[in-house]
PDB file of C-alpha atoms and ligand atoms in Angstrom:
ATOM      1  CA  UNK A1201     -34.829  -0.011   2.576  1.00  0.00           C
ATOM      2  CA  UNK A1202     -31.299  -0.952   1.392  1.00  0.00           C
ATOM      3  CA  UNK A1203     -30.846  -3.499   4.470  1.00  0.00           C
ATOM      4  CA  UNK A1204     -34.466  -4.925   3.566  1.00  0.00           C
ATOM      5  CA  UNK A1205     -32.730  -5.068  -0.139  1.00  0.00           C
ATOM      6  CA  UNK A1206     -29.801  -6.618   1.425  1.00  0.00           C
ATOM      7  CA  UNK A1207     -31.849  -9.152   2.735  1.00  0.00           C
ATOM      8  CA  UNK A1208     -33.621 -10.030  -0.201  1.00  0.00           C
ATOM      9  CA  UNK A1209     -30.848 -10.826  -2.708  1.00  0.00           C
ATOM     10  CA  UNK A1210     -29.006 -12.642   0.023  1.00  0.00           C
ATOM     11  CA  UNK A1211     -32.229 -14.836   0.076  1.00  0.00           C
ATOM     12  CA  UNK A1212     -31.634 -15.385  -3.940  1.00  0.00           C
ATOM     13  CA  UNK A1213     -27.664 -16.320  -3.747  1.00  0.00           C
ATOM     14  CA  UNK A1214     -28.515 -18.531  -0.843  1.00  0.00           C
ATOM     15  CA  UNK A1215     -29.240 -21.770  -2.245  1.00  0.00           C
ATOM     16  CA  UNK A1216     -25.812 -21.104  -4.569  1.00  0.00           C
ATOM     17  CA  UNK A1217     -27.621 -20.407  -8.230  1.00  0.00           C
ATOM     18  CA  UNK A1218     -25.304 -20.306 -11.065  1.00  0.00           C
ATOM     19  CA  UNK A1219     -23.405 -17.116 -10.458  1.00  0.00           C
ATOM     20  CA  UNK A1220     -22.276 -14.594 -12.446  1.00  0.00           C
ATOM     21  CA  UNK A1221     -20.714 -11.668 -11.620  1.00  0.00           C
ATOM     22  CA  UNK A1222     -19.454  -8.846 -13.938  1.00  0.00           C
ATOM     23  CA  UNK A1223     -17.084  -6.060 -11.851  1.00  0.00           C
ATOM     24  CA  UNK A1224     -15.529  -2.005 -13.446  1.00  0.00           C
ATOM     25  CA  UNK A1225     -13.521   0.291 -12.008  1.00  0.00           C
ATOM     26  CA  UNK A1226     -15.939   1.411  -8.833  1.00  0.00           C
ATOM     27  CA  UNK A1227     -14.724  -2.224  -7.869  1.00  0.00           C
ATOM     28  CA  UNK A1228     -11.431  -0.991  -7.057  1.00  0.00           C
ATOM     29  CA  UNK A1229     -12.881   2.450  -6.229  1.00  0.00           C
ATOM     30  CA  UNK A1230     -12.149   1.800  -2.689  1.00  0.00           C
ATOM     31  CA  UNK A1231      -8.751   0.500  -2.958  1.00  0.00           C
ATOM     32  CA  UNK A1232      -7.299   3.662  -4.088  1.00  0.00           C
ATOM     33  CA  UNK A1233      -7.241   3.017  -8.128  1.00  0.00           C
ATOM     34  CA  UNK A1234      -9.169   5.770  -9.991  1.00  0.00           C
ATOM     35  CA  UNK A1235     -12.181   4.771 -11.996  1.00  0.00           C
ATOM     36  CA  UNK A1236     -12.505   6.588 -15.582  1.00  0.00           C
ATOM     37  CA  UNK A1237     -15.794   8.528 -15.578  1.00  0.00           C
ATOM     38  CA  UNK A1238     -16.272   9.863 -11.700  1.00  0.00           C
ATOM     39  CA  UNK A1239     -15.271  13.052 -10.569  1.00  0.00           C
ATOM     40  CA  UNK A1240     -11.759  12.119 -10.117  1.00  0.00           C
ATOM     41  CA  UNK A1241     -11.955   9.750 -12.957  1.00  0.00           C
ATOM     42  CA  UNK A1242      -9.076   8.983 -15.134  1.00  0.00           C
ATOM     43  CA  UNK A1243     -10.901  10.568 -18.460  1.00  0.00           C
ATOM     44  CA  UNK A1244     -11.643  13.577 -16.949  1.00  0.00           C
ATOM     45  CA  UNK A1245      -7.993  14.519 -16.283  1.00  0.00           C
ATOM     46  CA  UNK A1246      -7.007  12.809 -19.843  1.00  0.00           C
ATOM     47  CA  UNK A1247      -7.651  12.157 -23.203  1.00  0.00           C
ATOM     48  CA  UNK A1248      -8.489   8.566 -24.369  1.00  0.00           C
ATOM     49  CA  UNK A1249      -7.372   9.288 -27.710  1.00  0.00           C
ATOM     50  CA  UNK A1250      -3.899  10.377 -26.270  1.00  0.00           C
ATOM     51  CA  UNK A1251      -3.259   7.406 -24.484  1.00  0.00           C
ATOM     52  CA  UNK A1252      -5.508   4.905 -24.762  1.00  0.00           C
ATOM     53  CA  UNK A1253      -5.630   3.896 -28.523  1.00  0.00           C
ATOM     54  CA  UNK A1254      -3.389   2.064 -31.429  1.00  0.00           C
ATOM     55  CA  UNK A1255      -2.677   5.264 -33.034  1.00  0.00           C
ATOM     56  CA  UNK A1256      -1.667   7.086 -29.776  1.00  0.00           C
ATOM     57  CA  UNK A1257       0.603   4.375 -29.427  1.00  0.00           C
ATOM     58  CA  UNK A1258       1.706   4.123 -33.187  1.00  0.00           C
ATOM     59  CA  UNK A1259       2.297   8.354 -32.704  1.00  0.00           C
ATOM     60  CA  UNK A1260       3.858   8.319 -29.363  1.00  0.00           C
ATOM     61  CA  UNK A1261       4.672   4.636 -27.573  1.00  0.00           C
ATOM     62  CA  UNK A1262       6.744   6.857 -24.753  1.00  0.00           C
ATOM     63  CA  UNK A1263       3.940   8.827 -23.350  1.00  0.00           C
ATOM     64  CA  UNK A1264       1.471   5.800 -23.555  1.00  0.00           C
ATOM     65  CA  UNK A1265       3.804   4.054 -21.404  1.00  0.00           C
ATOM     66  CA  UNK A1266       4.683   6.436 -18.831  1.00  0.00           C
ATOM     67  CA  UNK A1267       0.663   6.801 -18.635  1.00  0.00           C
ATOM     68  CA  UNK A1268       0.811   2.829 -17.674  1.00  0.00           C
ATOM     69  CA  UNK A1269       3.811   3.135 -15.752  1.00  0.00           C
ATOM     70  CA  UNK A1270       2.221   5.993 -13.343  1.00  0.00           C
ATOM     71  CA  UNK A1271      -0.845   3.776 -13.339  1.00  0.00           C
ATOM     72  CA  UNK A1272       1.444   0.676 -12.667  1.00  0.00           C
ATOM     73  CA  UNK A1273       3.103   2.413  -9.707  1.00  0.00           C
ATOM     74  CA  UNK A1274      -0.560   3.596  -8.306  1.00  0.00           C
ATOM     75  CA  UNK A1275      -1.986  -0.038  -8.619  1.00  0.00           C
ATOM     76  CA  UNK A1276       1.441  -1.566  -6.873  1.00  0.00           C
ATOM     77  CA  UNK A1277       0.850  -0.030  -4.012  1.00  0.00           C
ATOM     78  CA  UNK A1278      -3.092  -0.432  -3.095  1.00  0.00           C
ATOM     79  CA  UNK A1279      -4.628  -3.807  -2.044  1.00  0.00           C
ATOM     80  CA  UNK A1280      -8.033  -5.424  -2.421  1.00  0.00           C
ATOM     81  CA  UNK A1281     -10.743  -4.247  -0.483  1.00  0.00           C
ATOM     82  CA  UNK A1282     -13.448  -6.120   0.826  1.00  0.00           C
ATOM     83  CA  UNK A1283     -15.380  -6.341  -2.054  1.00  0.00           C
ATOM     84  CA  UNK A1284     -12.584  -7.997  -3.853  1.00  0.00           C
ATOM     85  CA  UNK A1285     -12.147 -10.524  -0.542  1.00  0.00           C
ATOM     86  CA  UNK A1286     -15.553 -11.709  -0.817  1.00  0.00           C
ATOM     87  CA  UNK A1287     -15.638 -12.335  -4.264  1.00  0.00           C
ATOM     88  CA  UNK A1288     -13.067 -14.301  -3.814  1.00  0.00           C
ATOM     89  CA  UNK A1289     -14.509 -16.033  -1.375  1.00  0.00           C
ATOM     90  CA  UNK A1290     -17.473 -16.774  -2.977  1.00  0.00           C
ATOM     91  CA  UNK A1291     -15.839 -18.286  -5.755  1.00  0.00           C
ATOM     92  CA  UNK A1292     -15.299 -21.172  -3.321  1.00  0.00           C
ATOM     93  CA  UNK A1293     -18.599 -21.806  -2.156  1.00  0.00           C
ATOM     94  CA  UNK A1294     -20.754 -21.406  -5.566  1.00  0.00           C
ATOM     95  CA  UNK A1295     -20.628 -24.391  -7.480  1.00  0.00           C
ATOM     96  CA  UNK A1296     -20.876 -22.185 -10.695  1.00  0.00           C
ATOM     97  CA  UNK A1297     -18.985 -19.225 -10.418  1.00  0.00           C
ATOM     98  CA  UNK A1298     -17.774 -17.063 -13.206  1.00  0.00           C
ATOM     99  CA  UNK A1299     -16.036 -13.618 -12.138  1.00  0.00           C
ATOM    100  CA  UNK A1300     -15.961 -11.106 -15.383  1.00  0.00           C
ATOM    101  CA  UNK A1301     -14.040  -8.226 -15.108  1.00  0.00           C
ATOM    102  CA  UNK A1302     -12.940  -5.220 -17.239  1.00  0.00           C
ATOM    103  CA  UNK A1303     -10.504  -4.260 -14.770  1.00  0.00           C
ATOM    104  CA  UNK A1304      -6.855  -4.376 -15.997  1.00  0.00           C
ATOM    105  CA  UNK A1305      -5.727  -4.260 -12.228  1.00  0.00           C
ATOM    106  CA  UNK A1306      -5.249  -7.459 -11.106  1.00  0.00           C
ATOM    107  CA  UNK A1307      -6.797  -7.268  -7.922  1.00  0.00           C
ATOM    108  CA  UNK A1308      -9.404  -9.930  -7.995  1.00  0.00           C
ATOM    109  CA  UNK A1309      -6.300 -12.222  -8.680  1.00  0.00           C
ATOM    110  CA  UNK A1310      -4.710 -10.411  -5.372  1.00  0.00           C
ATOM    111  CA  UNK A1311      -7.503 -10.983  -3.169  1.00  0.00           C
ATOM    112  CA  UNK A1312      -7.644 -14.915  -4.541  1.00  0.00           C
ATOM    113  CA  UNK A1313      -9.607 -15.092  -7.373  1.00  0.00           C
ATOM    114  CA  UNK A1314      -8.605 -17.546 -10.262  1.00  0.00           C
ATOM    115  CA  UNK A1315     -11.678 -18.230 -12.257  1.00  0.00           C
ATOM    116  CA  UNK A1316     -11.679 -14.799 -14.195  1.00  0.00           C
ATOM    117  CA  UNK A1317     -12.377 -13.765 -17.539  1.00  0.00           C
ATOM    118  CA  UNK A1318     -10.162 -10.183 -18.176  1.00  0.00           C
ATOM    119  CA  UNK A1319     -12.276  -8.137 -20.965  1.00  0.00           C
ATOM    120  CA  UNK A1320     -10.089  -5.862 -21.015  1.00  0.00           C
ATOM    121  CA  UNK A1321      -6.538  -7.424 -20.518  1.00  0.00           C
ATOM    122  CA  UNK A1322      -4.177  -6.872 -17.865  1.00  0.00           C
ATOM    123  CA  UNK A1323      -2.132  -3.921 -16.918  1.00  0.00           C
ATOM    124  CA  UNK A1324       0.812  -6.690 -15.400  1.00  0.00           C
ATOM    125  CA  UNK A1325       1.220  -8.235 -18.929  1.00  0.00           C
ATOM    126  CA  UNK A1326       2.750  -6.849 -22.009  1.00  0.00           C
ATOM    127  CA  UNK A1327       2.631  -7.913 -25.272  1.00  0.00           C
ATOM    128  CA  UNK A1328       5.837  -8.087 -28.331  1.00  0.00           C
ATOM    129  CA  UNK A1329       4.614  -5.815 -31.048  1.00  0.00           C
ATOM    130  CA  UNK A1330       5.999  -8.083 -33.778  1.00  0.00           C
ATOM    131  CA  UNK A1331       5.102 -11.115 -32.724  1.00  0.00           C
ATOM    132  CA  UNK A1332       2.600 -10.883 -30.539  1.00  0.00           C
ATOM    133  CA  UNK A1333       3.650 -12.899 -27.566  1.00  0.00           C
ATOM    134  CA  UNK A1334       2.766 -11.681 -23.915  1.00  0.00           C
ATOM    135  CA  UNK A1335       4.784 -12.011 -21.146  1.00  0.00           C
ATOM    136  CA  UNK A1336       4.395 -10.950 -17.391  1.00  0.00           C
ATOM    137  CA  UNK A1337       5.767  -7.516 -16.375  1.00  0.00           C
ATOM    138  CA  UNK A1338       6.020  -6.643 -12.838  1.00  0.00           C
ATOM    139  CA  UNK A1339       8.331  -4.470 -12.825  1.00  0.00           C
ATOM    140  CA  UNK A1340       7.623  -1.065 -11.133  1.00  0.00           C
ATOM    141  CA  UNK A1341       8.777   1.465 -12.302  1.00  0.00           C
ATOM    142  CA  UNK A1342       9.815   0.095 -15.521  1.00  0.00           C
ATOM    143  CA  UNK A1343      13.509   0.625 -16.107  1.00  0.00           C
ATOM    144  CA  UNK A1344      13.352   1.197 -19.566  1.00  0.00           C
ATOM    145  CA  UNK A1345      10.539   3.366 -21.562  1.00  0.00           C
ATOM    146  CA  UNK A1346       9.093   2.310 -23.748  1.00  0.00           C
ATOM    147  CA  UNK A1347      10.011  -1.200 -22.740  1.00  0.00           C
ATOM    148  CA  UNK A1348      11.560  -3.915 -25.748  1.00  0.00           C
ATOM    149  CA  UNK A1349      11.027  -7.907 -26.538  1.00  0.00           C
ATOM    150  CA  UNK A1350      13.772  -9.438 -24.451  1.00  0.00           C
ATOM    151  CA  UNK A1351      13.626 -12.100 -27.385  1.00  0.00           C
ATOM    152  CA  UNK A1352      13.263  -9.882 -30.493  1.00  0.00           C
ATOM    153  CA  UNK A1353      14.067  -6.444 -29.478  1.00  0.00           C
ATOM    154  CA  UNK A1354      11.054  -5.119 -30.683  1.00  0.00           C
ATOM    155  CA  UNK A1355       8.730  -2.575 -28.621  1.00  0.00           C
ATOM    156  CA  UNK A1356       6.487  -4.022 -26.176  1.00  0.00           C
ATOM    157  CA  UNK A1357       2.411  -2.569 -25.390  1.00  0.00           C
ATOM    158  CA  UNK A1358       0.542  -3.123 -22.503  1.00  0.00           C
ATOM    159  CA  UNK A1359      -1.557  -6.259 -23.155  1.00  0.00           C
ATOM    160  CA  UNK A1360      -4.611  -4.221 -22.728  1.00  0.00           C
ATOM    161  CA  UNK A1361      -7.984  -3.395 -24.818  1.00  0.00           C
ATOM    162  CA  UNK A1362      -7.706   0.039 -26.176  1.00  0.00           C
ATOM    163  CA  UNK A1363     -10.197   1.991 -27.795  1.00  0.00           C
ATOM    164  CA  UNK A1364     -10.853   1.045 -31.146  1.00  0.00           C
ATOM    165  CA  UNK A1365      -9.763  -2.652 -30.540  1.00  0.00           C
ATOM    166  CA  UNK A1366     -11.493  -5.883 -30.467  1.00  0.00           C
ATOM    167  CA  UNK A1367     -11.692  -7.935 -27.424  1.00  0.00           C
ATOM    168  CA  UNK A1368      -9.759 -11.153 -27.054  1.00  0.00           C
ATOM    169  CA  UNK A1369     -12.144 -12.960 -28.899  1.00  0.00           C
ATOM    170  CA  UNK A1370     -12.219 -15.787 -26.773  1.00  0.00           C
ATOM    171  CA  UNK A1371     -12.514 -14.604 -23.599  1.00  0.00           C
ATOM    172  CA  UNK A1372     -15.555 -12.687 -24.877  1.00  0.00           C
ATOM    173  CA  UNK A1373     -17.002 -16.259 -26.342  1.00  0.00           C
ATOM    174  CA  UNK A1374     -16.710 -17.533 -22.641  1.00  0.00           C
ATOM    175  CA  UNK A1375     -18.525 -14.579 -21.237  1.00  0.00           C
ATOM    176  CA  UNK A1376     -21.130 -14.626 -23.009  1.00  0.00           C
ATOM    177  CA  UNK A1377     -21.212 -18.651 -22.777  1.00  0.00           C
ATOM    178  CA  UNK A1378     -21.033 -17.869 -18.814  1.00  0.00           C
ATOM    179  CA  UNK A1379     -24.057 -15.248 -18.917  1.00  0.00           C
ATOM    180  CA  UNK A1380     -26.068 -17.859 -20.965  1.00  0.00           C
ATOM    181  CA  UNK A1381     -26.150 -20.222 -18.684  1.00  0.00           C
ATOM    182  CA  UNK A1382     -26.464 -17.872 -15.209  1.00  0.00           C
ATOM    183  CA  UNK A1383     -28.988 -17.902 -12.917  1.00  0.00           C
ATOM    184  CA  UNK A1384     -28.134 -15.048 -11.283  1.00  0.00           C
ATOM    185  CA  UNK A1385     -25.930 -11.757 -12.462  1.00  0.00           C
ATOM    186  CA  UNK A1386     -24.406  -9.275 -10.306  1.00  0.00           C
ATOM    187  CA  UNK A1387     -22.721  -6.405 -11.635  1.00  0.00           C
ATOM    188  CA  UNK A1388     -20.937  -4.210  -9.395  1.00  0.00           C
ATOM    189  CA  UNK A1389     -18.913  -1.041  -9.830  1.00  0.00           C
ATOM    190  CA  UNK A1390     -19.559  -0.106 -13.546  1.00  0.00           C
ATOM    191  CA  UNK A1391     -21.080   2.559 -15.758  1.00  0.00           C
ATOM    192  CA  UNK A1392     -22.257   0.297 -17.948  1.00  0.00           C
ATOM    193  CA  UNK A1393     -21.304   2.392 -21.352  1.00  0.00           C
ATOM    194  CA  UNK A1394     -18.746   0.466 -23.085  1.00  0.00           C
ATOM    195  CA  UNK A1395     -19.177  -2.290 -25.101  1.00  0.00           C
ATOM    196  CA  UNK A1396     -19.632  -5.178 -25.379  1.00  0.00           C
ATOM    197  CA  UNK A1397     -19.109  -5.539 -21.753  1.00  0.00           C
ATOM    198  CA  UNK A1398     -22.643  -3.775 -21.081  1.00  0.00           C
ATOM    199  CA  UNK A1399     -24.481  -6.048 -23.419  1.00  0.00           C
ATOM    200  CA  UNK A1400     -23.532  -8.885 -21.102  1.00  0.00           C
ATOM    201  CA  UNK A1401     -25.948  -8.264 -18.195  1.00  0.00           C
ATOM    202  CA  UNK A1402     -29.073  -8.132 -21.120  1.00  0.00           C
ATOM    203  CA  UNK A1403     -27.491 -10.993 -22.659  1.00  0.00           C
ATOM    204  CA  UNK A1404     -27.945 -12.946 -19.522  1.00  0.00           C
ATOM    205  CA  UNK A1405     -31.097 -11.457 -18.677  1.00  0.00           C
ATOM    206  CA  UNK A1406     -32.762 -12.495 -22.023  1.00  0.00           C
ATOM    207  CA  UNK A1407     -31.788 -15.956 -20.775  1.00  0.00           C
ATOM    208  CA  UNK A1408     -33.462 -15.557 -17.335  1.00  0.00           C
ATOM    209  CA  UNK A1409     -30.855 -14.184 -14.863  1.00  0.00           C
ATOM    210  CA  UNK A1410     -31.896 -12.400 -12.353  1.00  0.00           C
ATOM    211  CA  UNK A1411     -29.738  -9.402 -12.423  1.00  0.00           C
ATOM    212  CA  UNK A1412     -28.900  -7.298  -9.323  1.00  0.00           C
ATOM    213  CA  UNK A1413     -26.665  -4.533  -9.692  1.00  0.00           C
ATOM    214  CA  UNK A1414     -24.259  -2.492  -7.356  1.00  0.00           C
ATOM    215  CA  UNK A1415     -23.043   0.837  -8.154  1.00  0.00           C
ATOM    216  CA  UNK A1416     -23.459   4.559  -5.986  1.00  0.00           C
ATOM    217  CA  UNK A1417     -25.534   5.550  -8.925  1.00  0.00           C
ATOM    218  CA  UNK A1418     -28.260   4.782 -10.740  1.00  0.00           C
ATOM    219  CA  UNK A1419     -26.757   3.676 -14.658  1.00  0.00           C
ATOM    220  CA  UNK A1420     -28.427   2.550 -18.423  1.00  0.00           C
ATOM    221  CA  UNK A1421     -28.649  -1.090 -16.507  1.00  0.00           C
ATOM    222  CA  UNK A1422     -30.406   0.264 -13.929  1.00  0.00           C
ATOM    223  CA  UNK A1423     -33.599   0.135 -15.670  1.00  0.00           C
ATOM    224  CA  UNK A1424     -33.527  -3.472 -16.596  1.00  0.00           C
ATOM    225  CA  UNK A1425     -32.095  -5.015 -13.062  1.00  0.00           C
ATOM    226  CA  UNK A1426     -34.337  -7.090 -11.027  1.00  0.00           C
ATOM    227  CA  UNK A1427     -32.480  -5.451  -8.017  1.00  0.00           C
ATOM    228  CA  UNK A1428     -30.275  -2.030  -7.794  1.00  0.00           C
ATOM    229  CA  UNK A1429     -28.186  -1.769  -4.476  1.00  0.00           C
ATOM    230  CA  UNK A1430     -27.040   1.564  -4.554  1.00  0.00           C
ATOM    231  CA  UNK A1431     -23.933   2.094  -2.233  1.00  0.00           C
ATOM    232  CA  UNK A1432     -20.621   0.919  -1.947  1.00  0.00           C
ATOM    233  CA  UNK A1433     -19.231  -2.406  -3.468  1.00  0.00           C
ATOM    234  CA  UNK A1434     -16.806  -2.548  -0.350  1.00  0.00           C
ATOM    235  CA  UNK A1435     -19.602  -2.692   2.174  1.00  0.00           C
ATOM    236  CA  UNK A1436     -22.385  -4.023   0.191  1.00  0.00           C
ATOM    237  CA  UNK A1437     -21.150  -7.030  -0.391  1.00  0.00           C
ATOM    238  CA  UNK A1438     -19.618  -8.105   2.874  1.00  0.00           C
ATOM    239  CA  UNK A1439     -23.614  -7.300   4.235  1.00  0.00           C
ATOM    240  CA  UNK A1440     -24.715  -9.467   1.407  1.00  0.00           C
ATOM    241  CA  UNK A1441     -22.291 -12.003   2.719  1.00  0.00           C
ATOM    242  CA  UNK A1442     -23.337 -11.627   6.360  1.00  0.00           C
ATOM    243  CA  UNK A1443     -26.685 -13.006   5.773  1.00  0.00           C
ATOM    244  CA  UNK A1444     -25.936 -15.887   4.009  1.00  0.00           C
ATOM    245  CA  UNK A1445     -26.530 -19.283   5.761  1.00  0.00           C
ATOM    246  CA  UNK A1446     -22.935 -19.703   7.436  1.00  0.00           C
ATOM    247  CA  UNK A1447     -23.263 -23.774   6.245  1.00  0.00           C
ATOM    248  CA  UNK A1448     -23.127 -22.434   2.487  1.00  0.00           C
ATOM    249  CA  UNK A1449     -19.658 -20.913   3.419  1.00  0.00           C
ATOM    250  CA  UNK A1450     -17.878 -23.539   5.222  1.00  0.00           C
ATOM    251  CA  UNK A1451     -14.655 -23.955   3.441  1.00  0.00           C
ATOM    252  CA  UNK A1452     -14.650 -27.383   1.912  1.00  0.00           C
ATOM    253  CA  UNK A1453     -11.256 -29.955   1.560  1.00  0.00           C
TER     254      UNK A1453
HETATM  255  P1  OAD B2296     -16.350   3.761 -15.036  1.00  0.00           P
HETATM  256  O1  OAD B2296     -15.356   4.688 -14.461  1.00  0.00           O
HETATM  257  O2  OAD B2296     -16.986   4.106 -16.328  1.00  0.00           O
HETATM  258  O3  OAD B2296     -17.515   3.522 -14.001  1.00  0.00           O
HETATM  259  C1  OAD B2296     -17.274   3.224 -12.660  1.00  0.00           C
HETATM  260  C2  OAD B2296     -18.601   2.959 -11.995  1.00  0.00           C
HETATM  261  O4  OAD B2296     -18.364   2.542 -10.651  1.00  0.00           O
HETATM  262  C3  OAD B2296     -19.528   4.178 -11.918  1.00  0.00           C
HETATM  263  O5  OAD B2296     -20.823   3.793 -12.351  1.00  0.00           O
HETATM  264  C4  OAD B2296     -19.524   4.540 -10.429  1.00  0.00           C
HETATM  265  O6  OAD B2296     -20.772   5.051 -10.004  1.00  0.00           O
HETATM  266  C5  OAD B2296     -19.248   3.199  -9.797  1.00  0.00           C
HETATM  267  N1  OAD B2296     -18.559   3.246  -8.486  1.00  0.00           N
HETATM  268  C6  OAD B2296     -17.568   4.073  -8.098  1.00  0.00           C
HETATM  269  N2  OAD B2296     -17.152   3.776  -6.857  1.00  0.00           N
HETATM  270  C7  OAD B2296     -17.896   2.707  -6.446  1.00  0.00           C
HETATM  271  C8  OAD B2296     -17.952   1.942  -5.264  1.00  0.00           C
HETATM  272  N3  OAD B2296     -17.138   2.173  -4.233  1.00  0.00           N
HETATM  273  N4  OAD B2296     -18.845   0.929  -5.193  1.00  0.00           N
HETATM  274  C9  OAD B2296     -19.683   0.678  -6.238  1.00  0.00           C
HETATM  275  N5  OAD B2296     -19.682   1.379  -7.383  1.00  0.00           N
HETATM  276  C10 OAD B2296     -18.810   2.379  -7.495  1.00  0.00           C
HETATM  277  O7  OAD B2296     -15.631   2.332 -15.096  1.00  0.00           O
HETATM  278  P2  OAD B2296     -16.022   1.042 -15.967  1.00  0.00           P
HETATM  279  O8  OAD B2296     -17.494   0.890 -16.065  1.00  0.00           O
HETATM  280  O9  OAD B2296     -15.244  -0.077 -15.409  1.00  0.00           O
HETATM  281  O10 OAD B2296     -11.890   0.350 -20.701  1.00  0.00           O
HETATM  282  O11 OAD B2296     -15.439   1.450 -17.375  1.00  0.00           O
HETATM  283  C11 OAD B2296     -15.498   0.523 -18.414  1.00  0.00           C
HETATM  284  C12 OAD B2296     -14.287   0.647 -19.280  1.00  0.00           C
HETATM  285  O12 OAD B2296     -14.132   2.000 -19.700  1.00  0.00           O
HETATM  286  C13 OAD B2296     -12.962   0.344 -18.586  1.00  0.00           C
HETATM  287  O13 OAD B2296     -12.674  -1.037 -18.526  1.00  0.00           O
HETATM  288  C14 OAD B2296     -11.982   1.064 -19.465  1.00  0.00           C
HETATM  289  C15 OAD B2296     -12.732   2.363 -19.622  1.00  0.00           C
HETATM  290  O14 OAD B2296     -12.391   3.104 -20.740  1.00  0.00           O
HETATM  291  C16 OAD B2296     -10.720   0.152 -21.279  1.00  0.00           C
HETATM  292  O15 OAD B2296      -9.692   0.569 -20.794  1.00  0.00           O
HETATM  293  C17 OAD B2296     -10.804  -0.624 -22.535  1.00  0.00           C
END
């Protein structure tokens, strides 16, 4: 049934349609990095509102960042799995390709990936309190918590989305621009709850996408995807891959 699936949406991304792709956290799932809603997910062992908002950070800025330090050291050390690789991949051999993610992780950028559009931020960036400029941050663990502007002094954040804030406004503008003009969506590894990242599949649908999803579970999208792979990202996709025409993925230049 799945392979039969497998099949059949290979068959759709075979003559390259614009494609869209929107990845969460089960897209990393198999690298290591905890999602936030599983079993082992992040927001069952803590509180959002403790760590994950502009007034947790206001109240305490040196427990938010030893949160993102812990979750810096975790995501240092994992690499991109296969789902990841192909993506990445992909990106090469679609003519349109736009890869949306909510992950903060960086691991689409690991695995090769450079057209992405980062809802959510990015967990290797950091951002001067005062005067807003971001800057990269590798550095693992961070020496000094909570870390300060080498230019100003004044505290950094993570240059993330947290609860209660508004997305970077025009990242968001090119995502939606991106699902308006798709042919195809596929949306892998999310729960499809927050917003406005989970208005994007409809959004594209509503413009004719066909949308094929890939989680373990069924979720709210479920009901309105032309397709619904259930399994894992990591091996789904390479499958998908394997039964594309091998012409479509010569490497080109
Ligand atoms: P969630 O943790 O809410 O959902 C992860 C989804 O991935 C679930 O639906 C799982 O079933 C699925 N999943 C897990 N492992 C998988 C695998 N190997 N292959 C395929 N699917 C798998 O994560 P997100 O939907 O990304 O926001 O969460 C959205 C946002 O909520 C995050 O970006 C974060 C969080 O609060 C911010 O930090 C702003």
């Amino acid at each position: 049934m799945l392979e039969e699936k497998i099949k059949e949406v290979a068959g759709i991304l075979a003559p390259k349609p614009a494609l869209v792709i929107l990845t969460g956290a089960g897209v990393s799932a198999e690298s290591g990095v905890p999602t936030f809603r599983g079993p082992d997910g992040l927001w069952r062992q803590f509180r959002a509102e403790d760590l994950a908002t502009p007034e947790a950070f206001a109240r305490q800025p040196a427990l938010v960042w030893e949160w993102y330090d812990w979750r810096r050291q975790k995501i240092h050390s994992v690499e991109p799995n296969s789902a990841h690789l192909t993506l990445a991949r992909w990106e090469k051999y679609f003519p349109f390709f736009v890869l949306i993610t909510q992950n903060v992780d960086g691991l689409h950028q690991k695995a090769g990936s450079t057209r992405i559009l980062e809802l959510h931020g990015n967990i290797w960036k950091v951002r001067c309190t005062r005067e807003g400029k971001v800057f990269e941050n590798r550095q693992v663990p961070l020496s000094q918590i909570p870390p300060l502007c080498s230019d100003c002094g004044a505290l950094l954040r993570p240059h993330v989305v947290w609860f209660g804030e508004a997305l970077p406004a025009d990242v968001l503008e090119e995502a939606f621009k991106a699902c308006s003009q798709a042919s195809v969506m596929l949306v892998i590894g999310t729960s499809a709850l927050v917003q406005p990242a989970a208005s994007l599949p409809l959004f594209a649908r509503q413009h004719g996408a066909t949308i094929i999803e890939i989680n373990l579970e069924p979720t709210p999208l479920s009901t309105y995807a032309d397709f619904s792979l259930y399994g894992r990202a990591g091996e789904i996709l390479p499958l998908i891959d394997q039964h594309l025409p091998r012409e479509n993925l010569e490497v080109k230049g």
